[in-house]
Amino acid sequence: MRVAAIQFDPTFGDVRGNLARCLELVSSVEADLCVLPELALSGYLFESRAEAMSLSQEPGDKELDALAGFAGRTGTTIVVGFAERAGESLFNSAVLLAPSGSRAVYRKIHLFSGEKEIFEPGDRPPAVVEVAGVRLGMMVCFDWIFPETARTLALGGADIICHPANLVLAYCQDAMVTRCIENRIFAVTANRVGREDRAGQSLRFTGMSEIVAPNGRILARADAEGEAVLVEEIDVAAARDKAVTPANDVLGDRRPHLYRLDE
Ligand code: ACM
């Protein structure tokens, strides 16, 4: 299958413009799966929770229809980050828009820095969604530093981690190589670029979106600056072979009864 990581620079607060740009970028590539960045519709640095609420969507909102329609017409599954409104609650979420029309949501479990003042942490385990025989897992940005997230997805049978991101620290792109090796799984990290100067802060996003294979090979990596569309042909079967040597299986050799030191 063909997978794409889409790196772009959303304009803060311009949901319609950002949606239009997302549609333009996914239309520029032929792929079975396109992953877009975290909070791609709203931008990242909110002044307040009220401001984030005003730029949020519900997963079924009509605002997402153009992207969902593209998924249905072309057979491309799209994963995109957005601020999810759920009644009075607000989550930093990713929605998976499947060609069938179904919409699956993952709510970021591990909030980063000031996100804790804006969002509630995700309230459900990371889900794995099967689309056309391929098992897609989602995590969002800072979830990377908690190996439990990727491991939970691997134990849930995910072949590919779809990873929308707004990375600002220097470590994730290299760390994802380890996440892939230790779980024998593919990862598509779609990071944003550009900077935001708002809410008394200045953040530069680190780009370098990437597609990584179960053996840790970086199949494609974008530059630190500038929008980019990465596409790779991958063989999903590689993620179903968990053997790291003939005698070692990265999931089967686990000894969970010895890991529970914090309980
Ligand atoms: C992050 O989780 N957006 C760094």
Short mmCIF file of C-alpha atoms and ligand atoms in Angstrom, two decimals:
data_model
loop_
_atom_site.label_atom_id
_atom_site.label_comp_id
_atom_site.label_asym_id
_atom_site.label_seq_id
_atom_site.Cartn_x
_atom_site.Cartn_y
_atom_site.Cartn_z
CA MET A 1 0.00 0.00 0.00
CA ARG A 2 1.02 3.62 -0.44
CA VAL A 3 1.25 5.80 2.65
CA ALA A 4 1.81 9.54 2.83
CA ALA A 5 2.97 11.96 5.54
CA ILE A 6 1.86 15.50 4.87
CA GLN A 7 3.86 18.29 6.45
CA PHE A 8 2.24 21.70 6.44
CA ASP A 9 2.03 25.06 8.15
CA PRO A 10 -1.50 25.83 9.34
CA THR A 11 -2.53 29.46 9.83
CA PHE A 12 -3.73 29.98 13.39
CA GLY A 13 -7.49 30.37 13.62
CA ASP A 14 -8.23 29.96 9.89
CA VAL A 15 -10.16 26.67 10.01
CA ARG A 16 -11.65 27.08 6.53
CA GLY A 17 -8.34 28.04 4.95
CA ASN A 18 -6.52 25.20 6.70
CA LEU A 19 -9.15 22.69 5.59
CA ALA A 20 -8.83 23.93 2.01
CA ARG A 21 -5.04 23.56 2.18
CA CYS A 22 -5.34 20.05 3.67
CA LEU A 23 -7.62 19.10 0.79
CA GLU A 24 -5.17 20.57 -1.74
CA LEU A 25 -2.28 18.62 -0.21
CA VAL A 26 -4.07 15.27 -0.01
CA SER A 27 -5.26 15.81 -3.60
CA SER A 28 -1.65 16.24 -4.73
CA VAL A 29 -0.78 12.61 -3.99
CA GLU A 30 -2.11 9.14 -4.80
CA ALA A 31 -2.05 7.15 -1.59
CA ASP A 32 -4.11 4.68 0.40
CA LEU A 33 -3.35 6.55 3.63
CA CYS A 34 -2.59 10.24 4.20
CA VAL A 35 -1.60 11.48 7.66
CA LEU A 36 -1.80 15.21 8.42
CA PRO A 37 -0.44 17.07 11.48
CA GLU A 38 -1.89 17.56 14.97
CA LEU A 39 -4.39 20.46 15.38
CA ALA A 40 -4.09 20.98 11.64
CA LEU A 41 -7.40 22.83 11.38
CA SER A 42 -7.01 25.35 14.21
CA GLY A 43 -3.31 25.90 14.86
CA TYR A 44 -1.64 25.20 18.19
CA LEU A 45 -1.06 28.08 20.64
CA PHE A 46 -4.45 28.99 22.08
CA GLU A 47 -4.86 32.07 24.29
CA SER A 48 -7.51 30.29 26.33
CA ARG A 49 -9.75 27.27 26.51
CA ALA A 50 -12.61 29.46 25.25
CA GLU A 51 -10.60 30.32 22.16
CA ALA A 52 -9.82 26.64 21.54
CA MET A 53 -13.51 25.81 22.00
CA SER A 54 -14.40 28.41 19.36
CA LEU A 55 -12.03 26.70 16.88
CA SER A 56 -13.14 23.14 17.70
CA GLN A 57 -15.24 20.61 15.82
CA GLU A 58 -17.29 17.57 16.61
CA PRO A 59 -16.11 14.54 14.61
CA GLY A 60 -19.36 14.45 12.63
CA ASP A 61 -19.25 18.17 11.74
CA LYS A 62 -19.96 19.25 8.18
CA GLU A 63 -16.63 21.13 8.26
CA LEU A 64 -14.94 17.74 7.83
CA ASP A 65 -17.20 16.67 4.96
CA ALA A 66 -14.87 17.83 2.16
CA LEU A 67 -12.02 15.69 3.49
CA ALA A 68 -14.36 12.78 4.20
CA GLY A 69 -15.80 13.13 0.68
CA PHE A 70 -12.30 12.96 -0.78
CA ALA A 71 -11.67 9.78 1.23
CA GLY A 72 -14.88 8.24 -0.15
CA ARG A 73 -14.20 9.25 -3.77
CA THR A 74 -10.57 8.18 -3.92
CA GLY A 75 -10.30 5.32 -1.42
CA THR A 76 -7.72 7.29 0.58
CA THR A 77 -7.96 7.02 4.35
CA ILE A 78 -7.18 10.38 5.97
CA VAL A 79 -5.98 10.94 9.54
CA VAL A 80 -5.96 14.56 10.73
CA GLY A 81 -5.54 16.27 14.09
CA PHE A 82 -8.21 18.65 15.37
CA ALA A 83 -9.58 20.22 18.57
CA GLU A 84 -12.51 17.97 19.42
CA ARG A 85 -15.55 19.39 21.18
CA ALA A 86 -17.58 16.84 23.14
CA GLY A 87 -20.25 18.70 25.07
CA GLU A 88 -18.37 20.83 27.62
CA SER A 89 -15.18 18.82 27.10
CA LEU A 90 -12.32 19.55 24.75
CA PHE A 91 -9.80 16.99 23.52
CA ASN A 92 -6.69 17.19 21.35
CA SER A 93 -7.80 14.48 18.94
CA ALA A 94 -7.15 12.79 15.64
CA VAL A 95 -9.95 11.60 13.40
CA LEU A 96 -9.59 8.77 10.90
CA LEU A 97 -11.81 9.37 7.87
CA ALA A 98 -12.26 6.02 6.14
CA PRO A 99 -13.39 5.57 2.52
CA SER A 100 -16.50 3.79 3.86
CA GLY A 101 -17.60 7.05 5.49
CA SER A 102 -16.86 5.92 9.04
CA ARG A 103 -15.06 8.37 11.34
CA ALA A 104 -12.95 7.01 14.22
CA VAL A 105 -11.51 9.30 16.87
CA TYR A 106 -8.46 9.05 19.12
CA ARG A 107 -8.11 11.51 22.02
CA LYS A 108 -4.51 12.38 22.93
CA ILE A 109 -3.72 10.72 26.24
CA HIS A 110 -0.47 12.50 27.14
CA LEU A 111 -0.87 16.27 26.96
CA PHE A 112 2.23 18.41 26.46
CA SER A 113 3.05 21.48 28.55
CA GLY A 114 0.39 24.25 28.23
CA GLU A 115 -2.03 21.86 26.50
CA LYS A 116 -2.95 20.79 30.04
CA GLU A 117 -4.67 24.17 30.54
CA ILE A 118 -6.71 23.81 27.35
CA PHE A 119 -7.65 20.16 26.90
CA GLU A 120 -8.72 17.19 28.96
CA PRO A 121 -6.47 14.12 28.57
CA GLY A 122 -7.87 11.32 26.43
CA ASP A 123 -10.28 9.09 28.28
CA ARG A 124 -10.05 5.92 26.19
CA PRO A 125 -7.27 3.49 25.25
CA PRO A 126 -5.69 4.10 21.84
CA ALA A 127 -7.82 2.31 19.26
CA VAL A 128 -6.90 0.24 16.25
CA VAL A 129 -9.16 0.57 13.22
CA GLU A 130 -9.15 -1.92 10.35
CA VAL A 131 -9.49 -0.44 6.87
CA ALA A 132 -9.27 -2.69 3.79
CA GLY A 133 -7.47 -5.39 5.80
CA VAL A 134 -4.86 -2.99 7.23
CA ARG A 135 -4.89 -2.19 10.95
CA LEU A 136 -4.33 1.48 11.65
CA GLY A 137 -3.50 2.81 15.10
CA MET A 138 -3.45 6.46 16.11
CA MET A 139 -1.40 8.44 18.58
CA VAL A 140 -0.80 12.20 18.77
CA CYS A 141 2.54 13.97 19.08
CA PHE A 142 3.84 13.80 22.71
CA ASP A 143 2.35 10.31 23.11
CA TRP A 144 5.66 9.25 21.52
CA ILE A 145 7.63 9.72 24.77
CA PHE A 146 5.46 7.14 26.54
CA PRO A 147 6.45 3.82 24.96
CA GLU A 148 3.28 2.36 26.44
CA THR A 149 1.25 4.14 23.76
CA ALA A 150 2.96 2.53 20.77
CA ARG A 151 3.15 -0.78 22.63
CA THR A 152 -0.58 -0.70 23.35
CA LEU A 153 -1.21 -0.12 19.65
CA ALA A 154 1.12 -2.98 18.69
CA LEU A 155 -0.53 -5.31 21.20
CA GLY A 156 -3.86 -4.25 19.71
CA GLY A 157 -2.64 -5.50 16.36
CA ALA A 158 -1.80 -2.20 14.63
CA ASP A 159 0.32 -2.47 11.48
CA ILE A 160 0.87 1.27 11.13
CA ILE A 161 0.98 4.05 13.72
CA CYS A 162 -0.65 7.17 12.29
CA HIS A 163 1.02 9.99 14.21
CA PRO A 164 -0.15 13.57 13.69
CA ALA A 165 2.31 15.91 15.45
CA ASN A 166 3.23 19.51 16.30
CA LEU A 167 6.71 18.69 17.58
CA VAL A 168 8.86 21.32 19.26
CA LEU A 169 11.50 19.23 21.08
CA ALA A 170 14.41 17.69 19.21
CA TYR A 171 13.99 14.01 20.06
CA CYS A 172 10.88 12.48 18.56
CA GLN A 173 11.91 11.88 14.98
CA ASP A 174 14.88 9.78 16.13
CA ALA A 175 12.90 8.16 18.96
CA MET A 176 10.26 6.91 16.52
CA VAL A 177 12.94 4.68 15.01
CA THR A 178 13.10 2.87 18.37
CA ARG A 179 9.29 2.81 18.74
CA CYS A 180 9.18 1.03 15.37
CA ILE A 181 11.97 -1.44 16.13
CA GLU A 182 10.69 -2.38 19.58
CA ASN A 183 7.19 -3.03 18.22
CA ARG A 184 8.08 -4.14 14.68
CA ILE A 185 5.54 -1.65 13.34
CA PHE A 186 5.37 1.11 10.70
CA ALA A 187 4.99 4.74 11.75
CA VAL A 188 3.87 7.72 9.71
CA THR A 189 4.70 10.90 11.64
CA ALA A 190 3.17 14.00 10.03
CA ASN A 191 4.65 17.03 11.74
CA ARG A 192 3.96 20.68 11.11
CA VAL A 193 6.39 23.43 10.20
CA GLY A 194 6.44 27.17 10.79
CA ARG A 195 6.16 29.16 14.00
CA GLU A 196 3.48 30.62 16.20
CA ASP A 197 3.92 33.73 18.34
CA ARG A 198 0.84 33.90 20.51
CA ALA A 199 -0.35 33.69 24.09
CA GLY A 200 2.97 35.11 25.31
CA GLN A 201 4.89 32.25 23.72
CA SER A 202 6.92 31.61 20.63
CA LEU A 203 7.15 28.11 19.23
CA ARG A 204 8.97 26.80 16.19
CA PHE A 205 7.77 23.45 14.91
CA THR A 206 10.44 21.04 13.81
CA GLY A 207 9.15 19.46 10.58
CA MET A 208 11.17 16.40 9.59
CA SER A 209 8.00 14.36 9.08
CA GLU A 210 8.89 10.77 8.40
CA ILE A 211 7.83 7.27 7.44
CA VAL A 212 9.66 4.54 9.39
CA ALA A 213 9.68 0.77 8.78
CA PRO A 214 9.45 -2.05 11.38
CA ASN A 215 13.22 -2.60 11.11
CA GLY A 216 13.84 1.04 12.02
CA ARG A 217 14.75 2.13 8.52
CA ILE A 218 13.70 5.73 7.77
CA LEU A 219 12.00 5.28 4.41
CA ALA A 220 11.46 9.01 3.95
CA ARG A 221 12.11 12.13 6.00
CA ALA A 222 11.19 15.72 5.13
CA ASP A 223 13.27 18.84 5.75
CA ALA A 224 12.93 20.85 8.94
CA GLU A 225 11.35 23.72 7.02
CA GLY A 226 8.75 23.97 4.30
CA GLU A 227 5.66 22.02 3.40
CA ALA A 228 6.23 18.52 2.02
CA VAL A 229 4.39 15.43 0.92
CA LEU A 230 6.22 12.14 1.53
CA VAL A 231 4.90 8.98 -0.11
CA GLU A 232 6.19 5.43 0.26
CA GLU A 233 5.05 2.04 -0.96
CA ILE A 234 5.10 -0.32 2.02
CA ASP A 235 4.44 -4.02 2.53
CA VAL A 236 2.22 -4.26 5.60
CA ALA A 237 3.21 -7.92 6.07
CA ALA A 238 6.53 -6.68 7.50
CA ALA A 239 4.64 -5.42 10.58
CA ARG A 240 3.05 -8.80 11.18
CA ASP A 241 6.38 -10.57 11.61
CA LYS A 242 7.38 -9.81 15.19
CA ALA A 243 10.55 -11.93 15.11
CA VAL A 244 13.72 -9.96 15.75
CA THR A 245 15.81 -13.17 15.68
CA PRO A 246 14.59 -16.70 14.91
CA ALA A 247 14.28 -17.19 18.68
CA ASN A 248 12.87 -13.80 19.68
CA ASP A 249 9.45 -12.27 19.19
CA VAL A 250 9.14 -8.69 20.45
CA LEU A 251 5.60 -9.21 21.66
CA GLY A 252 5.66 -12.92 22.52
CA ASP A 253 8.84 -12.69 24.64
CA ARG A 254 7.45 -10.03 26.97
CA ARG A 255 7.32 -10.84 30.71
CA PRO A 256 4.50 -8.56 31.87
CA HIS A 257 4.27 -10.18 35.31
CA LEU A 258 7.74 -8.71 36.01
CA TYR A 259 6.97 -5.21 34.69
CA ARG A 260 4.38 -4.03 37.17
CA LEU A 261 6.77 -2.11 39.43
CA ASP A 262 4.46 0.89 39.80
CA GLU A 263 1.33 -0.99 40.88
C1 ACM B 1 3.21 18.17 21.35
O1 ACM B 1 2.75 17.16 21.90
N1 ACM B 1 2.46 18.91 20.54
C2 ACM B 1 4.60 18.55 21.52
#
